[in-house]
XYZ file of C-alpha atoms in Angstrom:
667
model
C 111.390 102.960 73.403
C 108.298 104.183 75.295
C 107.010 104.444 78.838
C 103.452 105.637 79.419
C 104.384 107.002 82.876
C 107.270 109.129 81.577
C 106.194 112.651 80.503
C 109.009 112.638 77.929
C 107.140 109.843 76.142
C 103.529 110.739 76.913
C 102.328 114.127 78.052
C 100.218 114.499 80.032
C 100.476 111.140 81.760
C 97.515 109.464 83.439
C 93.837 109.989 82.649
C 92.934 113.108 80.640
C 89.873 115.236 79.917
C 88.146 114.933 76.560
C 89.442 117.186 73.762
C 92.822 117.575 75.515
C 95.657 116.669 73.101
C 98.044 113.985 74.320
C 101.587 114.112 72.960
C 103.171 110.725 72.189
C 106.890 110.189 71.510
C 108.785 106.964 70.925
C 112.557 106.595 71.067
C 113.811 104.364 68.249
C 117.338 102.907 68.051
C 118.934 104.090 64.788
C 120.245 100.636 64.007
C 116.639 99.508 63.378
C 116.514 101.933 60.417
C 112.961 102.987 61.211
C 111.229 104.362 58.087
C 107.697 104.824 59.485
C 105.870 104.722 62.803
C 102.176 104.666 63.657
C 100.038 105.033 66.792
C 96.964 102.762 66.760
C 94.157 103.830 69.124
C 91.038 101.728 69.702
C 87.837 103.103 71.211
C 86.516 100.665 73.800
C 82.857 101.586 73.303
C 82.780 101.471 69.489
C 85.716 99.215 68.644
C 86.830 101.749 66.022
C 90.618 101.906 65.508
C 92.315 105.165 64.527
C 95.759 105.009 62.898
C 97.864 108.133 63.410
C 101.078 108.577 61.437
C 104.022 109.595 63.590
C 106.682 112.016 62.380
C 110.448 112.008 62.775
C 111.244 114.940 65.097
C 114.954 114.791 65.879
C 117.835 112.868 67.382
C 118.143 111.648 70.966
C 121.924 111.399 71.225
C 123.919 109.750 68.456
C 122.166 106.397 68.387
C 118.462 107.138 68.927
C 115.774 109.188 67.207
C 112.386 110.545 68.251
C 109.088 109.948 66.452
C 105.975 111.790 67.638
C 102.269 112.560 67.116
C 99.257 113.980 68.971
C 95.934 112.378 69.787
C 92.847 114.101 71.213
C 89.738 112.100 72.094
C 86.520 114.013 71.478
C 84.312 111.924 73.784
C 84.769 110.371 77.241
C 85.683 106.703 76.851
C 88.409 104.161 77.419
C 91.002 104.025 74.659
C 93.611 101.313 74.188
C 96.733 101.910 72.116
C 99.979 100.431 70.851
C 102.566 101.327 68.198
C 103.675 99.880 64.875
C 107.120 100.678 63.478
C 108.500 99.775 60.072
C 112.144 98.703 60.309
C 114.718 96.700 58.381
C 113.455 93.717 60.395
C 109.914 94.301 59.118
C 106.917 95.743 60.990
C 107.362 95.539 64.744
C 104.548 95.980 67.270
C 105.340 97.906 70.422
C 103.103 96.773 73.307
C 102.864 97.410 77.022
C 105.275 95.586 79.320
C 105.915 95.702 83.059
C 106.059 99.182 84.566
C 104.371 100.848 81.581
C 107.403 100.262 79.383
C 107.146 99.311 75.714
C 108.405 95.970 74.470
C 108.695 94.224 71.125
C 109.758 90.958 72.750
C 107.688 87.810 73.221
C 104.052 87.210 72.417
C 102.594 89.708 74.918
C 100.046 91.897 73.161
C 98.825 93.955 76.112
C 97.877 97.486 75.145
C 98.237 100.702 77.101
C 95.089 102.274 78.503
C 94.124 105.920 78.107
C 91.158 106.951 80.266
C 89.363 110.007 78.872
C 86.824 111.608 81.222
C 84.284 114.378 80.766
C 86.033 117.732 81.094
C 83.152 119.004 83.276
C 83.735 116.222 85.842
C 84.137 117.690 89.337
C 84.279 115.971 92.716
C 83.751 117.423 96.227
C 86.516 119.336 97.975
C 85.631 118.648 101.604
C 86.883 115.027 101.815
C 90.299 115.817 100.283
C 93.203 115.230 102.669
C 90.937 113.910 105.414
C 90.479 110.643 107.309
C 87.455 108.338 107.029
C 86.198 106.032 109.760
C 83.814 103.143 109.123
C 81.323 102.175 111.824
C 79.165 99.052 112.023
C 76.495 100.828 114.111
C 75.344 97.952 116.352
C 78.891 97.277 117.528
C 80.474 100.704 118.166
C 78.951 102.182 121.327
C 75.618 101.847 123.156
C 74.311 105.047 124.701
C 72.288 103.303 127.373
C 68.903 104.497 126.102
C 66.053 101.991 126.713
C 65.850 99.228 124.114
C 63.200 96.810 125.382
C 60.255 98.312 123.517
C 61.982 97.964 120.131
C 63.443 94.483 120.467
C 60.455 92.405 119.223
C 62.142 89.287 117.761
C 65.667 90.556 118.338
C 67.967 89.221 121.042
C 70.073 91.767 122.896
C 73.364 90.473 124.315
C 73.678 90.938 128.069
C 77.449 91.385 127.862
C 79.102 93.881 125.472
C 82.205 91.698 125.279
C 80.438 88.544 124.057
C 81.152 87.118 120.623
C 78.499 87.676 117.920
C 76.379 84.627 117.164
C 77.562 82.613 114.189
C 76.074 79.134 114.511
C 72.995 78.196 112.429
C 69.726 77.667 114.300
C 67.760 74.397 114.371
C 66.532 75.091 110.834
C 70.109 75.490 109.615
C 69.662 79.243 109.169
C 71.936 82.085 110.282
C 69.423 84.791 111.172
C 71.774 87.607 112.297
C 69.147 88.504 114.887
C 71.504 89.068 117.833
C 72.248 92.664 118.765
C 74.523 94.534 121.147
C 72.636 97.839 121.208
C 75.090 100.217 119.583
C 73.160 103.287 118.427
C 73.336 106.780 116.930
C 73.390 108.605 120.289
C 76.285 106.310 121.206
C 78.223 107.446 118.146
C 77.453 111.059 119.085
C 78.926 110.448 122.543
C 82.188 109.321 120.945
C 82.649 112.202 118.508
C 85.458 113.715 120.601
C 87.262 110.374 120.440
C 86.849 110.277 116.651
C 88.087 113.845 116.403
C 91.223 112.837 118.332
C 91.985 110.383 115.491
C 91.761 113.173 112.916
C 88.508 111.784 111.458
C 86.757 114.074 108.980
C 84.212 111.649 107.495
C 82.131 108.906 109.147
C 80.941 106.096 106.900
C 78.061 104.260 108.570
C 76.946 100.799 107.522
C 73.143 100.776 106.939
C 71.053 102.571 109.553
C 67.539 102.161 108.103
C 64.941 99.854 109.595
C 65.823 96.237 108.872
C 65.499 92.852 110.539
C 69.106 91.693 110.719
C 71.997 93.225 112.642
C 73.878 94.093 109.414
C 70.794 95.938 108.059
C 71.593 95.179 104.413
C 68.052 93.762 104.116
C 66.251 97.108 104.196
C 62.705 97.054 105.559
C 61.925 100.759 105.307
C 64.174 103.384 103.676
C 62.146 106.163 105.263
C 62.817 105.224 108.860
C 65.894 104.918 111.076
C 66.036 101.461 112.656
C 64.376 101.944 116.072
C 67.194 100.095 117.820
C 69.571 102.793 116.519
C 67.385 105.758 117.387
C 65.178 108.237 115.590
C 65.448 110.690 112.739
C 65.970 113.383 115.366
C 68.932 111.381 116.705
C 70.336 111.229 113.184
C 69.951 114.967 112.654
C 71.600 115.624 116.026
C 74.507 113.334 115.153
C 75.064 115.140 111.836
C 74.888 118.534 113.537
C 77.243 117.624 116.388
C 79.679 115.970 113.993
C 79.754 119.012 111.747
C 80.778 121.174 114.710
C 83.924 119.024 114.878
C 84.590 119.118 111.138
C 83.165 115.618 110.580
C 80.668 114.690 107.837
C 78.494 111.579 107.506
C 78.367 109.131 104.608
C 75.362 106.792 104.452
C 75.238 103.270 103.042
C 72.748 103.021 100.170
C 71.503 99.476 99.534
C 69.459 99.935 96.379
C 69.919 96.695 94.403
C 67.631 94.697 96.719
C 65.411 95.010 99.763
C 64.599 92.613 102.553
C 61.841 90.046 102.077
C 60.763 91.173 105.564
C 59.958 94.739 104.496
C 57.010 97.024 103.859
C 57.768 96.644 100.153
C 57.816 92.827 99.871
C 56.326 91.714 103.219
C 56.848 87.973 102.784
C 56.840 87.441 106.549
C 53.601 89.422 107.019
C 55.081 91.766 109.613
C 53.551 94.894 108.077
C 49.924 95.920 107.567
C 50.632 97.159 104.046
C 50.229 94.798 101.085
C 53.694 94.056 99.794
C 54.659 92.574 96.437
C 54.582 89.085 97.956
C 51.040 89.585 99.271
C 49.291 91.005 96.244
C 49.890 91.566 92.561
C 47.887 94.756 93.002
C 50.468 96.101 95.458
C 52.137 99.330 94.301
C 55.439 97.578 94.998
C 54.730 94.540 92.815
C 56.316 96.092 89.650
C 59.535 96.702 91.617
C 60.366 92.988 91.658
C 60.963 90.300 89.012
C 58.710 87.307 89.681
C 59.193 84.202 87.597
C 56.103 82.705 89.227
C 54.331 84.775 91.860
C 54.638 84.720 94.804
C 57.456 82.284 95.711
C 59.687 82.266 92.634
C 61.472 85.590 92.248
C 64.884 87.030 91.439
C 66.954 87.502 94.556
C 70.427 88.770 95.377
C 72.976 85.952 95.084
C 70.122 83.440 95.573
C 69.328 84.613 99.120
C 65.543 84.287 99.377
C 65.515 86.962 102.093
C 66.969 89.532 99.655
C 64.592 89.967 96.688
C 66.154 92.011 93.891
C 64.489 95.182 92.687
C 64.252 96.306 89.072
C 66.127 99.598 89.475
C 64.959 100.937 86.118
C 61.285 100.568 87.061
C 59.990 104.181 86.891
C 58.180 103.967 90.218
C 61.178 102.554 92.079
C 63.592 104.983 90.429
C 61.344 107.906 91.389
C 61.043 106.598 94.966
C 64.827 106.515 95.366
C 66.048 109.290 93.056
C 63.071 111.551 92.471
C 62.225 114.885 94.043
C 61.560 114.170 97.703
C 62.942 110.654 97.206
C 65.122 108.666 99.578
C 68.465 109.942 98.263
C 67.543 113.608 98.605
C 65.554 113.194 101.823
C 68.488 111.942 103.889
C 70.897 114.474 102.398
C 68.489 117.175 103.540
C 68.448 115.548 106.990
C 72.192 116.078 107.308
C 74.081 113.381 105.396
C 76.935 114.497 103.145
C 76.874 111.636 100.657
C 76.177 108.014 99.840
C 78.302 104.893 99.643
C 76.589 102.616 97.137
C 76.471 98.944 98.028
C 77.301 96.587 95.104
C 77.577 99.482 92.657
C 78.394 97.065 89.835
C 74.871 95.629 90.175
C 73.197 99.008 89.662
C 72.328 99.823 86.010
C 73.878 102.825 84.305
C 70.528 104.618 83.992
C 69.916 104.262 87.733
C 73.401 105.518 88.601
C 72.967 108.470 86.246
C 69.690 109.386 87.963
C 71.163 108.919 91.426
C 74.082 111.239 90.732
C 71.681 113.869 89.408
C 69.541 113.570 92.540
C 72.552 113.842 94.855
C 74.129 116.819 93.133
C 70.789 118.624 92.795
C 70.091 118.352 96.501
C 73.644 118.987 97.713
C 76.246 119.807 95.023
C 79.212 118.973 97.276
C 77.810 115.604 98.438
C 79.940 112.513 97.806
C 78.899 109.518 95.647
C 81.197 106.589 96.448
C 80.802 103.135 94.919
C 81.632 99.636 96.161
C 83.781 98.158 93.378
C 86.325 95.460 94.209
C 88.415 95.623 91.017
C 89.968 98.354 88.855
C 86.816 100.447 88.462
C 88.027 102.020 85.214
C 87.893 98.672 83.384
C 85.151 96.935 85.365
C 82.650 94.938 83.320
C 79.343 93.698 84.709
C 76.561 91.820 82.982
C 78.524 91.747 79.743
C 79.031 95.492 79.604
C 81.949 97.792 80.375
C 80.962 100.214 83.129
C 81.547 103.961 82.916
C 81.641 104.746 86.631
C 84.588 107.138 86.528
C 84.103 109.017 83.254
C 82.177 111.857 84.851
C 78.470 111.043 85.054
C 78.185 108.528 87.879
C 80.578 107.969 90.792
C 82.897 110.492 92.420
C 85.193 107.685 93.560
C 85.289 104.086 94.786
C 86.348 101.810 97.627
C 89.960 100.940 96.874
C 90.262 97.176 97.242
C 93.298 96.942 94.882
C 95.292 99.248 97.195
C 94.302 97.018 100.140
C 95.692 94.020 98.280
C 98.915 95.912 97.539
C 99.424 97.221 101.096
C 98.698 93.964 102.920
C 100.523 91.942 100.279
C 103.689 94.013 100.635
C 103.671 93.880 104.444
C 103.197 90.098 104.358
C 106.242 89.625 102.146
C 104.954 89.586 98.567
C 107.074 91.055 95.752
C 107.346 94.839 96.348
C 107.710 95.539 92.617
C 104.420 93.753 91.878
C 102.654 95.569 94.721
C 103.976 98.930 93.506
C 102.824 98.059 89.989
C 99.266 97.553 91.276
C 99.354 101.038 92.793
C 100.837 102.708 89.714
C 98.357 101.033 87.359
C 95.422 102.532 89.246
C 97.069 105.947 89.395
C 97.550 105.757 85.633
C 93.986 104.628 84.899
C 91.902 106.768 87.278
C 91.055 110.473 86.778
C 92.879 112.719 89.292
C 89.620 113.938 90.825
C 88.752 110.283 91.538
C 92.199 109.466 92.945
C 92.102 112.190 95.567
C 88.872 110.706 97.000
C 89.737 106.985 96.869
C 88.548 105.179 100.001
C 91.818 103.495 101.003
C 90.921 100.787 103.483
C 92.810 97.740 104.718
C 89.748 96.104 106.214
C 85.946 96.413 106.133
C 82.871 94.555 107.364
C 83.339 92.226 104.361
C 86.956 91.224 105.037
C 89.046 89.738 107.810
C 90.466 92.204 110.307
C 93.789 93.620 109.129
C 95.569 92.430 112.286
C 94.372 88.866 111.641
C 95.385 88.969 107.976
C 98.845 90.264 108.860
C 99.698 87.839 111.656
C 97.160 85.012 111.769
C 96.817 81.769 109.866
C 95.040 81.957 106.472
C 91.258 81.650 106.850
C 90.900 79.199 103.958
C 92.919 76.611 105.865
C 90.362 76.352 108.697
C 86.630 75.846 109.183
C 84.228 78.191 110.926
C 84.384 76.556 114.385
C 88.171 76.949 114.342
C 87.879 80.584 113.218
C 85.379 81.276 115.989
C 87.838 80.126 118.658
C 91.029 81.475 117.079
C 92.922 84.344 118.656
C 96.436 85.517 117.950
C 99.155 84.211 120.243
C 101.176 86.774 122.183
C 104.012 86.414 119.661
C 101.648 86.693 116.672
C 100.027 89.740 118.195
C 103.370 91.513 118.670
C 104.205 90.825 115.036
C 100.710 91.866 113.958
C 100.966 95.221 115.734
C 104.330 95.901 114.065
C 102.940 94.997 110.667
C 99.731 96.968 111.187
C 101.750 100.076 112.023
C 103.688 99.571 108.792
C 100.520 98.976 106.742
C 98.704 101.981 108.219
C 101.664 104.292 107.555
C 101.463 103.243 103.913
C 97.655 103.523 103.919
C 97.733 107.066 105.328
C 100.309 108.361 102.835
C 99.146 106.863 99.520
C 96.990 109.012 97.203
C 93.389 109.002 98.381
C 91.728 109.026 101.809
C 92.586 106.436 104.479
C 89.582 104.724 106.041
C 89.893 103.125 109.482
C 87.558 100.196 110.104
C 86.302 100.790 113.638
C 88.510 99.096 116.211
C 91.522 98.462 113.975
C 93.202 101.323 115.800
C 92.419 99.534 119.084
C 93.918 96.206 118.011
C 90.735 94.251 117.181
C 91.156 90.929 115.400
C 88.867 88.374 113.767
C 88.120 86.394 110.633
C 85.209 87.169 108.290
C 81.620 87.919 109.256
C 80.676 87.906 112.048
C 84.087 87.579 113.712
C 85.246 90.842 112.114
C 82.176 92.603 113.492
C 82.801 92.387 117.210
C 82.131 95.217 119.649
C 84.635 98.036 120.092
C 86.821 97.226 123.142
C 86.274 100.418 125.140
C 88.798 100.569 127.982
C 90.781 97.643 126.566
C 92.420 99.319 123.573
C 96.008 98.703 122.521
C 97.573 101.969 123.727
C 100.551 101.680 121.363
C 98.360 101.357 118.271
C 95.992 104.086 119.408
C 98.853 106.563 119.863
C 100.212 105.553 116.438
C 96.899 106.171 114.669
C 96.480 109.528 116.369
C 99.909 110.526 115.107
C 98.937 109.451 111.595
C 95.814 111.595 111.866
C 97.955 114.597 112.795
C 100.165 113.930 109.789
C 97.130 114.053 107.477
C 95.975 117.300 109.064
C 99.205 119.257 108.643
C 100.686 118.018 105.343
C 99.438 119.745 102.203
C 101.061 117.172 99.902
C 98.835 114.379 101.243
C 95.811 116.058 99.673
C 96.651 115.970 95.972
C 100.434 115.794 95.903
C 102.308 113.927 93.192
C 103.253 110.317 93.854
C 106.809 109.365 92.844
C 108.115 105.825 93.489
C 111.763 105.634 94.579
C 112.295 101.979 95.403
C 110.429 98.669 95.290
C 112.609 95.611 95.878
C 113.990 93.294 98.568
C 111.054 93.739 100.991
C 111.347 97.520 100.690
C 109.164 100.249 99.232
C 109.920 103.972 99.207
C 108.063 106.862 97.598
C 107.552 110.626 97.768
C 104.360 112.679 97.957
C 105.006 116.283 96.984
C 103.301 119.566 96.130
C 104.388 123.206 96.077
C 104.074 123.553 99.865
C 105.738 120.458 101.346
C 106.857 116.902 100.679
C 106.997 113.628 102.579
C 109.276 110.677 101.856
C 107.924 107.354 103.101
C 110.222 104.334 103.362
C 109.011 100.908 104.472
C 110.922 97.727 105.289
C 108.707 94.633 105.570
C 111.646 92.253 105.849
C 113.301 90.524 108.779
C 116.668 92.275 108.302
C 117.682 95.952 108.468
C 117.852 97.874 105.193
C 119.690 101.092 104.377
C 118.377 103.303 101.578
C 120.426 106.175 100.160
C 118.264 109.186 99.501
C 118.604 112.244 97.257
C 120.674 114.988 98.919
C 117.714 117.321 99.456
C 116.387 114.907 102.104
C 119.513 115.338 104.251
C 117.806 118.072 106.326
C 114.342 116.524 106.380
C 112.522 116.242 109.699
C 111.702 112.675 110.777
C 108.138 112.265 112.061
C 108.289 108.462 112.053
C 111.584 106.594 112.274
C 115.043 108.166 112.416
C 116.713 110.943 110.420
C 119.144 110.134 107.551
C 122.833 110.011 108.441
C 125.383 112.494 107.069
C 125.691 110.443 103.888
C 121.902 110.671 103.452
C 121.531 106.996 104.257
C 118.290 106.008 105.935
C 118.495 102.809 107.992
C 115.239 100.928 108.497
C 115.097 98.256 111.220
C 113.178 95.058 110.435
C 109.417 95.535 109.952
C 109.518 99.299 110.323
C 108.844 102.482 108.433
C 109.996 106.072 108.311
C 108.437 109.327 107.174
C 110.586 112.390 106.497
C 109.079 115.824 105.894
C 110.437 118.768 103.907
C 108.806 122.175 104.099
C 109.340 124.184 100.943
C 108.084 127.442 102.438
C 108.415 128.580 106.066
C 105.249 127.854 108.017
C 103.593 130.797 109.861
C 103.388 128.517 112.903
C 107.114 127.810 112.878
C 108.752 124.379 112.446
C 106.740 121.404 111.308
C 104.122 120.999 114.090
C 104.382 117.277 114.630
C 106.744 115.606 117.049
C 107.685 111.955 117.445
C 104.840 109.557 118.329
C 104.062 109.251 122.014
C 104.865 106.034 123.816
C 101.997 104.637 125.952
C 103.795 105.918 129.069
C 104.130 109.396 127.542
C 100.466 109.345 126.581
C 99.459 108.616 130.205
C 101.695 111.416 131.493
C 100.206 113.783 128.906
C 96.684 112.959 130.126
C 97.771 113.544 133.725
C 99.217 116.945 132.790
C 95.986 117.946 131.032
C 93.872 116.927 134.053
C 96.082 118.941 136.412
C 96.031 121.912 134.037
C 92.216 121.858 133.833
C 91.899 121.617 137.632
C 94.233 124.598 138.096
C 92.185 126.648 135.610
C 88.885 125.975 137.430
C 88.951 127.064 141.099
C 85.509 125.551 141.799
C 86.614 122.065 140.710
C 89.887 122.513 142.599
C 88.074 123.435 145.850
C 85.589 120.561 145.476
C 88.464 118.148 144.939
C 90.295 119.463 148.018
C 87.124 119.091 150.131
C 86.702 115.528 148.852
C 90.291 114.655 149.738
C 89.856 116.085 153.237
C 86.737 113.979 153.817
C 88.543 110.723 152.961
């Protein structure tokens, strides 16, 4: 009778701008003798329900008839709707069922959602179609610059390959005070490597002065942590990255500070009087003391993380005002902010932060950490309005992570596809194109471990610390990770690689998922695969904002198409243990395979167990000729390619060639 994802029933589908009319049509069987139909729309913010009479508008074949109406929301909001129809059986309620379809069966009273956003809502262009890469700065690469003078009470590991400390000290505390020395100059040294992966945006976990290796306990927002480098190092990193088409996204931790900070100063490290030291401190009004100085509000009851009152005028001005923290670091070279625990930041603070960001740099990105469907997220008893146009540009996409990893591990493909389609229906298109699609972060187990290891909840921390994948598990994990990453790189949004996933890193949650990057010990097969995925993102127009059309979701298999006016890609994935053959529409008969094999003459695509395929169609001839992406290199081919490049460079440079010949003669 109705399907919210079918343009014949609802046009346009998905989220819409305010004041844009939405056309609703329901298809009623004639044998119900429908005499009236109504659309009931409820505003989420006011609770007001509008009843719109629907009109008979013609036959759909001999046995069905159409009823229709229009609805236009005048203000950005969430709206929830269902239908009432008067029939010979009485008044029937048409509610949302699986897949967006309408149902009058059972007791399910779920309503459809219509997200209406501000028509002036715009998001940056530069991230669209790119690749993000998340770096935990202490663990990526150490430049070798001297560190002794900035260690103080920090312990620097002697061996880069050691495991991070995880055991409590004698007081039963986990201090996170062990470091490996990764720094900003080290990241700058590896920019060519990041460019080889197709990276266009670097997301850095916190880099400001703090007294734990994760740096989520900020000590001074105005200063780069000395173990990471200086402000000059940061500016150089931004400048060098930009030369390679890479922008930087900073982590903004604004819901709390560290107790060991110039603002609170509980540990007495700083000469300034913090809120803990004096009620006359300029920082005292930032915090909520129940009884000064030891009883105060803190983040998730961690005494080392005192919460700030974000709406305090002085704090808000310090972060969001002219010359404040947000604008200062954008001026220094950053291209946006990722907001830690965005659901714990008040609306007024988020409004002010967006204004500050867009005033300083209109194309800067504001990305929020939200673990659920951000369009319906409630926090502190209030529905949040992150995505309606005045706050976030987009969010970290944890629901997609659940869908991707769930599918690859054998969960119901139809349910996993439904999770994807629900978000695509609920989010504004300008949010969708910037979704941070990750399959692992510093807060989750490594993707390889999730896909092939034993569930973390079945084992204690000592077991997790010692656990590594067996050779058989690792082979399976690599296969599954290739499948998951192919899906990750081709869904709407922007894929984000958690540093080292492309190298085959494994590990359970913090700190086991925060090991050091294994330079020189990478999994060559995975690395070649990720580089090929990066090339795919770079050359396909449809992966920027192309339509998403599901083709199949059953029996361990998912298939879908991304398409725009320039090109199209069909992605087919088999997570099962047996081969599957999918029969494709005829137009894909001549498609070029970039992953997997080409369809046979009957347009059947055979997928081996735990494998995927990507087929590309070009709608218009490319000026550069055929689609510029070959099959992925094997590790052996990659080595030969490197050899060829070395020889080619030697031949081009006579001086190097002569020096090499002299060297060979001497030995």
